[in-house]
Coordinates of C-alpha atoms in Angstrom, one line a residue:
Chain S
X1 CA 0.0 0.0 0.0
X2 CA 3.0 2.3 0.4
X3 CA 2.9 3.5 -3.2
X4 CA -0.8 4.3 -3.1
X5 CA -0.4 6.0 0.3
X6 CA 2.4 8.2 -0.8
X7 CA 1.1 9.3 -4.2
X8 CA -1.8 11.3 -2.7
X9 CA -2.9 12.6 0.6
X10 CA -4.0 9.9 3.0
X11 CA -3.2 8.3 6.3
X12 CA -0.4 6.2 7.7
X13 CA -1.7 5.0 11.0
X14 CA -2.9 8.1 12.8
X15 CA -0.5 10.3 10.7
X16 CA -2.2 12.5 8.1
X17 CA 0.0 12.7 4.9
X18 CA -0.6 15.8 2.8
X19 CA 0.6 15.7 -0.7
X20 CA -0.8 19.1 -1.5
X21 CA -0.4 22.5 0.2
X22 CA -4.2 22.9 -0.1
X23 CA -4.9 19.8 1.8
X24 CA -2.6 20.9 4.6
X25 CA -4.1 24.3 4.7
X26 CA -7.6 22.9 5.1
X27 CA -6.5 21.2 8.2
X28 CA -4.4 24.2 9.5
X29 CA -7.3 26.6 9.0
X30 CA -9.7 24.2 10.7
X31 CA -7.5 23.8 13.8
X32 CA -6.9 27.5 13.9
X33 CA -10.6 28.1 14.2
X34 CA -11.6 25.2 16.4
X35 CA -8.6 25.0 18.8
X36 CA -6.7 28.3 18.4
X37 CA -4.5 27.7 21.4
X38 CA -3.0 24.5 19.9
X39 CA 0.8 24.6 19.9
X40 CA 2.3 23.3 16.7
X41 CA 5.8 22.1 16.3
X42 CA 7.4 21.9 12.8
X43 CA 10.4 19.8 11.8
X44 CA 11.4 20.7 8.3
X45 CA 13.3 17.9 6.5
X46 CA 14.3 16.7 3.1
X47 CA 13.4 13.2 4.1
X48 CA 15.8 10.2 4.1
X49 CA 15.4 10.5 7.8
X50 CA 18.1 9.5 10.3
X51 CA 18.5 9.7 14.1
X52 CA 19.3 13.4 13.8
X53 CA 15.9 14.2 12.4
X54 CA 14.3 11.9 14.9
X55 CA 15.8 13.7 17.8
X56 CA 14.2 16.9 16.5
X57 CA 10.9 15.1 16.1
X58 CA 11.1 13.8 19.7
X59 CA 11.8 17.2 21.1
X60 CA 8.9 18.7 19.0
X61 CA 6.7 15.9 20.4
X62 CA 7.6 16.8 23.9
X63 CA 7.0 20.6 23.4
X64 CA 3.8 20.8 21.4
X65 CA 0.2 19.7 21.1
X66 CA 0.6 18.8 17.4
X67 CA 3.7 17.8 15.5
X68 CA 4.1 18.5 11.8
X69 CA 7.1 17.3 9.7
X70 CA 7.7 18.5 6.2
X71 CA 9.4 16.3 3.7
X72 CA 10.5 18.3 0.7
X73 CA 13.7 18.0 -1.4
X74 CA 14.1 21.7 -2.1
X75 CA 15.4 22.3 -5.7
X76 CA 16.1 26.0 -4.9
X77 CA 18.9 25.1 -2.4
X78 CA 20.8 22.8 -4.7
X79 CA 23.5 24.1 -7.1
X80 CA 23.4 23.1 -10.8
X81 CA 26.1 20.5 -10.3
X82 CA 25.0 19.2 -6.9
X83 CA 23.1 16.0 -6.0
X84 CA 19.4 17.1 -6.4
X85 CA 18.5 14.1 -8.7
X86 CA 20.5 11.7 -6.6
X87 CA 19.3 12.8 -3.2
X88 CA 17.6 9.9 -1.5
X89 CA 13.8 9.8 -1.6
X90 CA 11.8 7.3 0.6
X91 CA 8.5 8.9 1.5
X92 CA 6.6 5.7 2.4
X93 CA 9.4 4.6 4.8
X94 CA 9.9 8.0 6.3
X95 CA 6.1 8.4 6.9
X96 CA 6.0 5.1 8.8
X97 CA 8.9 6.2 11.0
X98 CA 7.3 9.5 11.7
X99 CA 3.9 7.8 12.4
X100 CA 5.7 5.6 15.0
X101 CA 7.1 8.6 16.7
X102 CA 3.6 10.2 17.0
X103 CA 4.0 12.8 14.3
X104 CA 0.4 14.1 13.5
X105 CA 0.9 15.6 10.0
X106 CA 3.4 15.2 7.2
X107 CA 3.5 17.9 4.5
X108 CA 5.1 16.4 1.4
X109 CA 4.2 18.4 -1.7
X110 CA 5.7 18.0 -5.2
X111 CA 8.2 20.6 -6.3
X112 CA 5.9 22.1 -9.0
X113 CA 3.3 22.8 -6.3
X114 CA 5.8 24.6 -4.0
X115 CA 7.4 26.6 -6.9
X116 CA 4.5 27.5 -9.2
X117 CA 5.0 28.2 -12.9
X118 CA 5.4 31.9 -12.3
X119 CA 7.4 31.7 -9.1
X120 CA 10.1 34.4 -9.0
X121 CA 10.3 35.7 -5.4
X122 CA 13.3 34.7 -3.3
X123 CA 14.5 35.7 0.1
X124 CA 17.8 37.4 -0.2
X125 CA 19.9 36.3 2.8
X126 CA 22.2 38.8 4.4
X127 CA 25.1 39.6 2.2
X128 CA 27.4 38.9 5.1
X129 CA 26.1 35.3 5.5
X130 CA 26.5 34.8 1.7
X131 CA 30.2 35.6 2.3
X132 CA 30.6 32.9 5.0
X133 CA 32.6 29.8 4.3
X134 CA 29.5 27.7 3.6
X135 CA 27.9 30.5 1.6
X136 CA 30.9 30.8 -0.7
X137 CA 31.1 27.1 -1.0
X138 CA 27.5 26.7 -2.2
X139 CA 26.4 29.9 -4.1
X140 CA 22.6 30.3 -4.0
X141 CA 22.2 27.7 -1.3
X142 CA 21.3 30.1 1.5
X143 CA 18.8 31.9 -0.8
X144 CA 17.1 28.6 -1.4
X145 CA 17.1 27.7 2.3
X146 CA 15.8 31.1 3.4
X147 CA 13.0 30.9 0.7
X148 CA 11.8 27.5 1.5
X149 CA 11.8 28.0 5.3
X150 CA 9.8 31.2 4.9
X151 CA 7.3 29.4 2.7
X152 CA 7.0 26.5 5.1
X153 CA 6.6 28.9 8.1
X154 CA 3.8 30.7 6.2
X155 CA 2.1 27.5 5.2
X156 CA 2.4 25.6 8.6
X157 CA 2.2 28.7 10.9
X158 CA 4.0 26.7 13.6
X159 CA 4.6 27.8 17.2
X160 CA 8.0 26.2 17.3
X161 CA 10.4 25.0 14.6
X162 CA 13.3 22.6 15.1
X163 CA 16.7 22.5 13.3
X164 CA 20.0 20.6 13.9
X165 CA 23.2 22.3 14.8
X166 CA 25.1 20.3 12.1
X167 CA 24.0 23.0 9.6
X168 CA 25.5 25.8 11.7
X169 CA 25.3 28.4 9.1
X170 CA 21.7 27.5 8.2
X171 CA 20.7 27.9 11.8
X172 CA 22.2 31.4 12.0
X173 CA 20.5 32.2 8.7
X174 CA 17.1 31.0 9.8
X175 CA 17.2 32.9 13.1
X176 CA 18.1 36.0 11.2
X177 CA 15.3 35.6 8.6
X178 CA 12.7 34.8 11.2
X179 CA 13.5 38.0 13.1
X180 CA 13.9 40.2 10.1
X181 CA 10.7 39.1 8.4
X182 CA 8.7 39.2 11.7
X183 CA 7.8 35.5 11.4
X184 CA 6.0 34.6 14.6
X185 CA 7.8 31.3 15.2
X186 CA 10.3 30.2 17.9
X187 CA 13.4 28.6 16.4
X188 CA 15.0 25.8 18.3
X189 CA 18.5 24.5 17.4
X190 CA 19.4 21.0 18.8
X191 CA 22.8 19.4 19.1
X192 CA 24.2 17.3 16.3
X193 CA 23.5 13.6 16.6
X194 CA 26.6 11.4 15.9
X195 CA 27.3 7.7 15.3
X196 CA 29.3 6.0 18.0
X197 CA 32.5 6.7 16.1
X198 CA 31.7 10.5 16.0
X199 CA 30.5 10.8 12.4
X200 CA 27.7 13.4 12.3
X201 CA 24.5 11.9 10.9
X202 CA 23.6 13.0 7.5
X203 CA 21.4 11.7 4.7
X204 CA 24.4 12.1 2.5
X205 CA 26.3 9.5 4.5
X206 CA 24.4 6.9 2.5
X207 CA 26.6 7.8 -0.5
X208 CA 29.8 6.6 1.3
X209 CA 31.4 3.4 0.2
X210 CA 32.3 1.0 3.0
X211 CA 35.9 2.1 3.1
X212 CA 34.9 5.8 2.9
X213 CA 32.5 5.3 5.8
X214 CA 35.4 3.8 7.8
X215 CA 37.5 6.9 7.0
X216 CA 34.7 9.4 7.6
X217 CA 35.1 9.8 11.4
X218 CA 38.3 11.8 10.6
X219 CA 36.0 14.8 10.1
X220 CA 34.9 14.9 13.7
X221 CA 38.3 13.8 14.8
X222 CA 39.8 16.9 13.1
X223 CA 37.4 19.2 15.0
X224 CA 38.0 17.5 18.4
X225 CA 41.8 17.7 17.9
X226 CA 41.4 21.5 17.5
X227 CA 39.1 21.5 20.5
X228 CA 41.8 19.9 22.6
X229 CA 44.0 22.9 21.7
X230 CA 41.3 25.3 22.8
X231 CA 40.8 23.3 26.0
X232 CA 44.5 23.7 26.8
X233 CA 43.8 27.4 26.8
X234 CA 41.1 26.8 29.4
X235 CA 43.3 24.7 31.5
X236 CA 46.2 27.2 31.3
X237 CA 43.7 29.8 32.4
X238 CA 42.8 27.9 35.5
X239 CA 45.3 29.9 37.6
X240 CA 43.5 33.0 36.2
X241 CA 46.8 34.6 35.4
X242 CA 46.3 36.0 31.8
X243 CA 43.8 38.7 31.0
X244 CA 41.3 37.7 28.2
X245 CA 43.2 34.7 27.0
X246 CA 42.8 33.8 23.3
X247 CA 44.1 31.5 20.6
X248 CA 44.8 32.3 17.0
X249 CA 42.5 31.1 14.2
X250 CA 45.4 29.8 12.3
X251 CA 46.5 27.5 15.1
X252 CA 43.1 25.8 15.1
X253 CA 42.8 25.6 11.3
X254 CA 46.3 24.1 11.1
X255 CA 45.3 21.2 13.5
X256 CA 42.1 20.5 11.5
X257 CA 43.8 20.5 8.1
X258 CA 46.7 18.4 9.4
X259 CA 44.3 15.8 10.7
X260 CA 42.3 15.7 7.5
X261 CA 45.4 15.6 5.3
X262 CA 46.6 12.5 7.1
X263 CA 43.6 10.5 5.8
X264 CA 44.2 9.5 2.1
X265 CA 40.5 9.2 1.3
X266 CA 39.9 12.9 2.0
X267 CA 40.0 14.1 -1.6
X268 CA 39.3 17.8 -1.0
X269 CA 39.2 20.3 1.9
X270 CA 36.7 22.9 0.9
X271 CA 37.0 25.1 3.9
X272 CA 37.9 25.2 7.6
X273 CA 36.3 28.2 9.3
X274 CA 36.5 29.8 12.7
X275 CA 33.5 32.1 13.1
X276 CA 31.5 34.1 15.6
X277 CA 28.7 32.0 17.1
X278 CA 26.0 34.7 16.7
X279 CA 26.8 36.1 13.2
X280 CA 29.1 33.5 11.7
X281 CA 31.6 36.3 10.7
X282 CA 35.2 35.1 10.6
X283 CA 37.3 35.5 13.7
X284 CA 41.1 36.1 13.8
X285 CA 41.4 35.2 17.4
X286 CA 39.1 33.0 19.6
X287 CA 38.8 34.5 23.1
X288 CA 38.2 32.0 25.9
X289 CA 35.0 33.9 27.0
X290 CA 33.4 34.3 23.6
X291 CA 34.2 31.0 21.9
X292 CA 33.5 30.3 18.3
X293 CA 32.0 27.9 15.8
X294 CA 34.7 25.7 14.2
X295 CA 33.3 24.2 11.0
X296 CA 34.6 22.5 7.9
X297 CA 33.5 21.0 4.6
X298 CA 35.5 18.4 2.8
X299 CA 35.0 15.5 0.4
X300 CA 35.6 11.9 1.1
X301 CA 35.8 10.4 -2.3
X302 CA 33.0 12.1 -4.1
X303 CA 30.8 12.7 -1.0
X304 CA 30.8 16.2 0.5
X305 CA 30.5 16.2 4.3
X306 CA 30.1 19.1 6.7
X307 CA 30.5 19.3 10.4
X308 CA 31.1 21.8 13.2
X309 CA 31.6 22.1 16.9
X310 CA 31.1 24.9 19.3
X311 CA 34.2 26.0 21.1
Chain D
X1 CA -3.1 65.8 23.4
X2 CA -2.2 64.8 19.9
X3 CA 1.6 64.8 20.6
X4 CA 1.2 62.6 23.7
X5 CA -1.2 60.3 21.9
X6 CA 1.2 59.7 19.0
X7 CA 4.4 59.3 20.9
X8 CA 3.3 56.0 22.5
X9 CA 0.6 53.4 22.2
X10 CA -2.8 54.7 23.3
X11 CA -6.3 55.4 22.0
X12 CA -7.9 57.9 19.6
X13 CA -11.6 57.5 20.3
X14 CA -12.2 53.8 19.9
X15 CA -9.1 53.4 17.7
X16 CA -6.1 51.6 19.4
X17 CA -2.8 53.2 18.3
X18 CA 0.2 50.9 18.5
X19 CA 3.6 52.5 18.4
X20 CA 5.4 49.2 18.9
X21 CA 5.2 45.9 17.1
X22 CA 5.0 44.1 20.5
X23 CA 1.9 46.1 21.5
X24 CA 0.2 45.2 18.2
X25 CA 1.2 41.5 18.6
X26 CA -0.3 41.3 22.0
X27 CA -3.6 42.3 20.6
X28 CA -3.2 40.1 17.5
X29 CA -2.5 37.0 19.6
X30 CA -5.3 37.7 22.0
X31 CA -7.9 38.1 19.2
X32 CA -6.5 34.9 17.5
X33 CA -7.1 33.0 20.7
X34 CA -10.4 34.4 21.7
X35 CA -12.2 35.0 18.4
X36 CA -10.2 33.0 15.8
X37 CA -12.9 33.5 13.1
X38 CA -12.4 37.3 13.1
X39 CA -11.8 38.6 9.6
X40 CA -9.1 41.3 9.6
X41 CA -8.6 43.8 6.9
X42 CA -5.3 45.6 6.5
X43 CA -4.7 48.9 4.7
X44 CA -0.9 49.5 4.5
X45 CA -0.1 53.2 4.1
X46 CA 2.8 55.6 4.5
X47 CA 0.4 58.1 6.2
X48 CA -0.4 61.6 4.8
X49 CA -3.8 60.1 4.0
X50 CA -5.9 61.3 1.1
X51 CA -9.2 60.1 -0.3
X52 CA -7.4 57.3 -2.2
X53 CA -6.4 55.7 1.1
X54 CA -9.8 56.4 2.6
X55 CA -11.5 54.5 -0.2
X56 CA -9.4 51.5 0.7
X57 CA -10.3 51.9 4.4
X58 CA -14.0 52.1 3.6
X59 CA -13.8 48.9 1.5
X60 CA -11.9 47.2 4.3
X61 CA -14.6 48.4 6.8
X62 CA -17.3 46.8 4.6
X63 CA -15.5 43.5 4.2
X64 CA -14.1 42.7 7.6
X65 CA -14.9 42.4 11.3
X66 CA -11.8 44.4 12.3
X67 CA -9.9 47.0 10.3
X68 CA -6.1 47.6 10.8
X69 CA -4.3 50.4 9.1
X70 CA -0.5 50.7 9.2
X71 CA 1.2 54.0 8.9
X72 CA 4.9 53.6 8.2
X73 CA 7.2 55.6 6.0
X74 CA 9.4 52.7 4.8
X75 CA 13.0 53.8 4.4
X76 CA 13.8 50.6 2.4
X77 CA 11.7 51.7 -0.5
X78 CA 13.2 55.1 -1.0
X79 CA 16.4 55.6 -3.1
X80 CA 19.3 57.6 -1.7
X81 CA 18.3 60.8 -3.5
X82 CA 14.6 60.5 -3.0
X83 CA 12.2 62.3 -0.6
X84 CA 12.4 60.1 2.5
X85 CA 13.1 63.0 4.9
X86 CA 10.7 65.3 3.2
X87 CA 7.8 62.8 3.0
X88 CA 4.8 64.3 4.9
X89 CA 4.3 62.8 8.4
X90 CA 1.1 63.7 10.3
X91 CA 0.3 60.8 12.5
X92 CA -2.0 62.6 15.0
X93 CA -4.2 63.9 12.1
X94 CA -4.2 60.6 10.2
X95 CA -5.2 58.7 13.4
X96 CA -8.2 61.0 13.9
X97 CA -9.3 60.5 10.3
X98 CA -9.0 56.8 10.6
X99 CA -10.9 56.7 13.9
X100 CA -13.7 58.6 12.3
X101 CA -13.9 56.0 9.6
X102 CA -14.2 53.2 12.2
X103 CA -10.7 51.8 11.9
X104 CA -10.0 49.6 15.0
X105 CA -6.2 49.5 15.1
X106 CA -3.4 51.6 13.8
X107 CA 0.1 50.1 13.7
X108 CA 2.7 53.0 13.5
X109 CA 6.1 51.7 14.7
X110 CA 9.3 53.7 14.4
X111 CA 11.8 52.7 11.7
X112 CA 14.4 51.4 14.0
X113 CA 11.8 49.0 15.4
X114 CA 10.8 47.6 12.0
X115 CA 14.4 47.3 10.8
X116 CA 16.4 46.2 13.8
X117 CA 20.1 46.9 14.2
X118 CA 21.1 43.6 12.6
X119 CA 18.4 43.5 9.9
X120 CA 19.8 42.2 6.6
X121 CA 17.1 40.1 5.0
X122 CA 15.3 41.4 2.0
X123 CA 12.7 40.0 -0.4
X124 CA 14.2 39.8 -3.9
X125 CA 11.4 40.7 -6.2
X126 CA 11.3 38.9 -9.5
X127 CA 14.1 40.0 -11.8
X128 CA 11.5 40.6 -14.5
X129 CA 9.6 43.1 -12.4
X130 CA 12.8 44.9 -11.6
X131 CA 13.2 45.4 -15.3
X132 CA 9.8 47.1 -15.7
X133 CA 9.7 50.8 -16.3
X134 CA 9.0 51.6 -12.7
X135 CA 11.6 49.1 -11.5
X136 CA 14.2 50.7 -13.7
X137 CA 13.1 54.1 -12.7
X138 CA 13.5 53.4 -8.9
X139 CA 16.3 50.9 -8.3
X140 CA 15.7 49.0 -5.0
X141 CA 12.2 50.4 -4.7
X142 CA 10.4 47.0 -5.3
X143 CA 12.8 45.2 -3.0
X144 CA 11.8 47.7 -0.2
X145 CA 8.1 47.3 -1.0
X146 CA 8.2 43.5 -1.1
X147 CA 10.1 43.4 2.2
X148 CA 7.8 45.7 4.1
X149 CA 4.7 44.2 2.8
X150 CA 5.9 40.7 3.8
X151 CA 6.8 42.0 7.3
X152 CA 3.4 43.7 7.7
X153 CA 1.5 40.6 6.5
X154 CA 3.5 38.5 9.0
X155 CA 2.9 41.0 11.9
X156 CA -0.8 41.7 11.2
X157 CA -1.8 38.3 9.7
X158 CA -4.8 39.8 7.9
X159 CA -7.5 38.0 6.1
X160 CA -7.6 40.7 3.4
X161 CA -5.2 43.5 2.3
X162 CA -6.1 46.6 0.2
X163 CA -4.0 48.5 -2.3
X164 CA -4.6 51.2 -4.9
X165 CA -4.3 50.7 -8.6
X166 CA -2.3 53.9 -8.9
X167 CA 0.8 51.9 -8.0
X168 CA 0.2 49.4 -10.8
X169 CA 3.6 47.8 -10.7
X170 CA 3.5 47.5 -6.9
X171 CA 0.1 45.7 -7.1
X172 CA 1.5 43.1 -9.5
X173 CA 4.5 42.7 -7.3
X174 CA 2.5 42.2 -4.1
X175 CA 0.2 39.6 -5.8
X176 CA 3.4 37.8 -7.0
X177 CA 5.1 37.9 -3.5
X178 CA 1.9 36.8 -1.7
X179 CA 1.5 33.8 -3.9
X180 CA 5.3 32.9 -4.1
X181 CA 5.8 33.1 -0.3
X182 CA 2.5 31.3 0.5
X183 CA 1.2 34.2 2.5
X184 CA -2.4 33.4 3.5
X185 CA -3.8 36.8 2.6
X186 CA -6.3 37.9 -0.1
X187 CA -5.0 40.9 -2.0
X188 CA -7.6 43.5 -3.2
X189 CA -6.7 46.2 -5.7
X190 CA -9.1 49.2 -5.8
X191 CA -9.4 51.8 -8.5
X192 CA -7.4 55.0 -8.4
X193 CA -9.2 57.9 -6.8
X194 CA -8.9 61.2 -8.7
X195 CA -9.6 64.8 -8.1
X196 CA -12.4 66.4 -10.2
X197 CA -9.9 67.5 -12.8
X198 CA -8.5 63.9 -13.2
X199 CA -5.3 64.2 -11.1
X200 CA -4.7 60.9 -9.3
X201 CA -4.6 61.5 -5.5
X202 CA -1.1 61.1 -4.0
X203 CA 0.6 62.3 -0.8
X204 CA 3.2 63.8 -3.1
X205 CA 0.7 66.1 -4.7
X206 CA 1.3 68.3 -1.6
X207 CA 4.7 69.2 -3.0
X208 CA 3.2 70.9 -6.0
X209 CA 3.1 74.7 -6.2
X210 CA -0.1 76.3 -7.2
X211 CA 0.8 76.6 -10.8
X212 CA 2.2 73.1 -10.9
X213 CA -1.0 71.8 -9.4
X214 CA -3.0 73.6 -12.2
X215 CA -0.7 71.9 -14.8
X216 CA -0.8 68.4 -13.2
X217 CA -4.0 67.1 -14.7
X218 CA -2.0 66.8 -18.0
X219 CA -0.8 63.5 -16.6
X220 CA -4.2 61.9 -16.7
X221 CA -5.1 63.8 -19.8
X222 CA -2.2 62.2 -21.6
X223 CA -3.4 58.8 -20.6
X224 CA -7.0 59.4 -21.6
X225 CA -5.9 60.8 -25.0
X226 CA -4.2 57.5 -25.6
X227 CA -7.2 55.6 -24.4
X228 CA -9.3 57.4 -27.0
X229 CA -7.0 56.0 -29.6
X230 CA -7.6 52.5 -28.2
X231 CA -11.3 53.1 -28.1
X232 CA -11.3 53.9 -31.8
X233 CA -10.0 50.4 -32.2
X234 CA -13.0 49.1 -30.2
X235 CA -15.4 51.2 -32.3
X236 CA -13.8 50.2 -35.6
X237 CA -14.3 46.6 -34.5
X238 CA -18.0 47.0 -33.8
X239 CA -18.7 45.5 -37.3
X240 CA -16.5 42.6 -36.2
X241 CA -14.6 42.8 -39.5
X242 CA -11.0 42.3 -38.5
X243 CA -9.6 39.3 -36.8
X244 CA -7.8 40.0 -33.5
X245 CA -7.5 43.7 -34.0
X246 CA -4.6 45.5 -32.2
X247 CA -2.8 48.8 -31.9
X248 CA 1.0 49.4 -31.8
X249 CA 2.6 50.3 -28.6
X250 CA 4.4 53.2 -30.3
X251 CA 1.2 54.9 -31.4
X252 CA -0.1 55.0 -27.8
X253 CA 3.3 56.2 -26.4
X254 CA 3.4 58.9 -29.0
X255 CA 0.1 60.3 -28.0
X256 CA 1.1 60.3 -24.3
X257 CA 4.4 62.0 -24.9
X258 CA 3.0 64.6 -27.2
X259 CA 0.4 65.6 -24.7
X260 CA 2.9 65.8 -21.9
X261 CA 5.4 67.7 -24.1
X262 CA 2.8 70.4 -24.8
X263 CA 2.8 71.3 -21.1
X264 CA 5.8 73.6 -20.3
X265 CA 5.8 72.7 -16.5
X266 CA 6.5 69.0 -17.4
X267 CA 10.2 69.0 -16.7
X268 CA 11.0 65.4 -17.4
X269 CA 9.3 62.3 -18.8
X270 CA 10.8 59.3 -17.1
X271 CA 8.9 56.6 -18.9
X272 CA 5.7 55.8 -20.8
X273 CA 5.1 52.1 -20.7
X274 CA 2.6 49.7 -22.3
X275 CA 2.6 46.5 -20.4
X276 CA 0.7 43.2 -19.9
X277 CA -1.9 43.5 -17.1
X278 CA -0.9 40.3 -15.3
X279 CA 2.9 40.4 -15.5
X280 CA 3.7 44.0 -16.4
X281 CA 6.0 42.8 -19.2
X282 CA 6.3 45.2 -22.1
X283 CA 3.9 44.7 -25.0
X284 CA 4.7 45.6 -28.6
X285 CA 1.1 45.5 -29.7
X286 CA -2.1 45.9 -27.6
X287 CA -4.8 43.4 -28.7
X288 CA -8.3 44.5 -28.2
X289 CA -9.2 41.4 -26.3
X290 CA -6.2 41.4 -23.9
X291 CA -5.8 45.1 -23.2
X292 CA -2.8 46.5 -21.3
X293 CA -1.7 48.8 -18.5
X294 CA -0.6 52.2 -19.9
X295 CA 1.6 53.9 -17.3
X296 CA 3.9 56.9 -17.0
X297 CA 6.2 58.7 -14.6
X298 CA 7.1 62.3 -15.1
X299 CA 8.2 65.3 -13.2
X300 CA 6.2 68.5 -12.9
X301 CA 8.8 71.0 -11.6
X302 CA 10.6 68.9 -9.1
X303 CA 7.7 66.6 -8.2
X304 CA 7.6 63.1 -9.5
X305 CA 4.1 61.9 -10.4
X306 CA 3.0 58.5 -11.6
X307 CA -0.3 57.4 -13.0
X308 CA -1.8 54.6 -15.2
X309 CA -5.0 53.4 -16.8
X310 CA -6.1 50.0 -17.8
X311 CA -6.9 49.7 -21.5

């Protein structure tokens, strides 16, 4: 029945699956009229769900009366040579997983319904974010993310929305857009979920060959090696001797790059960035009190992986 | 009392004046909870109200349970050398007029509340609209309009919103943005209101000197002269002889320009445009069945005036 279930709106257990925006809106308007104090939690996803998504869903389930997940592979956030076509799609399976976790509604419209024939309006993310490492690395990506998140917030009108820290730049962007466009939604960012060996969960991990998968924990290892350096600073400061202790960006980047370079399956290091936690602007020095986001993008074989930790 | 009334949130008769977004939101959330089926009509204005605005307010009053007017001179839609500083501001007077017409709420926040210190997100209007006559004439203007309208729709969450046909390009833009960003608002466009001599009402008419004001009806006269030409086409077609009769853009533009040129106080013709009614893309020929928007921008003395008619 999975095929029939996922080709049009219907039910998977108690979960209502909406394959059209109109079907979802009918429900949204009705609940707004009959139970206006209902709290609604939204977990926006591109499907191919892993434990990282499920952690967001569980938090949404704890916080809200109703939980909505969206499953939409957003063409606007993929570059022309990226993996839009190849991106895994498994709506029937995802819907069952979400139903088991007590999700009430899934919004999974087709792309030509989300971006109509005459669609031409995009959210222009702040120029400064476009200039961040991830923005430079994926031109147009943030514009696509900001546009789809605005659209989803307007369709779902959630009380709360949940995102994962793994996409650090995306989280800063979404907080910025939500505030700037006066969207009446509280944005929650949850910690990155990792496999036992440290690899951050990602739908793109499915592209890794077996040997690449074995090599992939080097990404997190590189970040934690740099963190050790930062923690030395903390330890050194325990006697409280130095005023405003800090570490140079270059020292952190060096450790990350050296760790990655030692793994032969790392085919490309796209960036290693040390940025302000609030604005994602690059930092020259990381002060003990202010910390930073340390993030990187690299390729293992042909698979692009990103990860970050908060210092 | 007018000064006190307008410097902070308060009441003008039964009208609630909100000088902060937070104050307005408190009311909006409360009404959403207590009377979720309330229909809300929004009339966005920059103040300096004239009969054109009031026609929108009266229609909103007829259509909705609650009427909200916003008064906000939006810096983002003014170019660097435009009349932002000089634009007339008369909040106390405007509030009294709106109270008399039965408006329930006025939202009139300061600019630094609408565009916070870190604001950097803008709506990028469709490239094609940016290339329209009015878009070329005022770079950045549509970006500013699209951004403030999106913000106001998100703050007010109205059922209906009302705009005047005088800003033809703006109306096409707002319909586009509303659809593209899935804003759950019905957009209404009402006819341009004119003085007895044909001059379209505009807050900027206040800039005209007495002699310029006497000359200004030439703007509408130019448009109606071109309309006469189009109507000839209609009359000629009464016998139903020709198949798909049409008139050249150049013929219409020529009549408009010739009429304007005959008035010595017209100091500059910025554009005369013949565009598709739905998309505002330029037309080479106007077909009797499809019609067009005929629009122009010119200066009388130092005052920029725009107007348009539907053919």
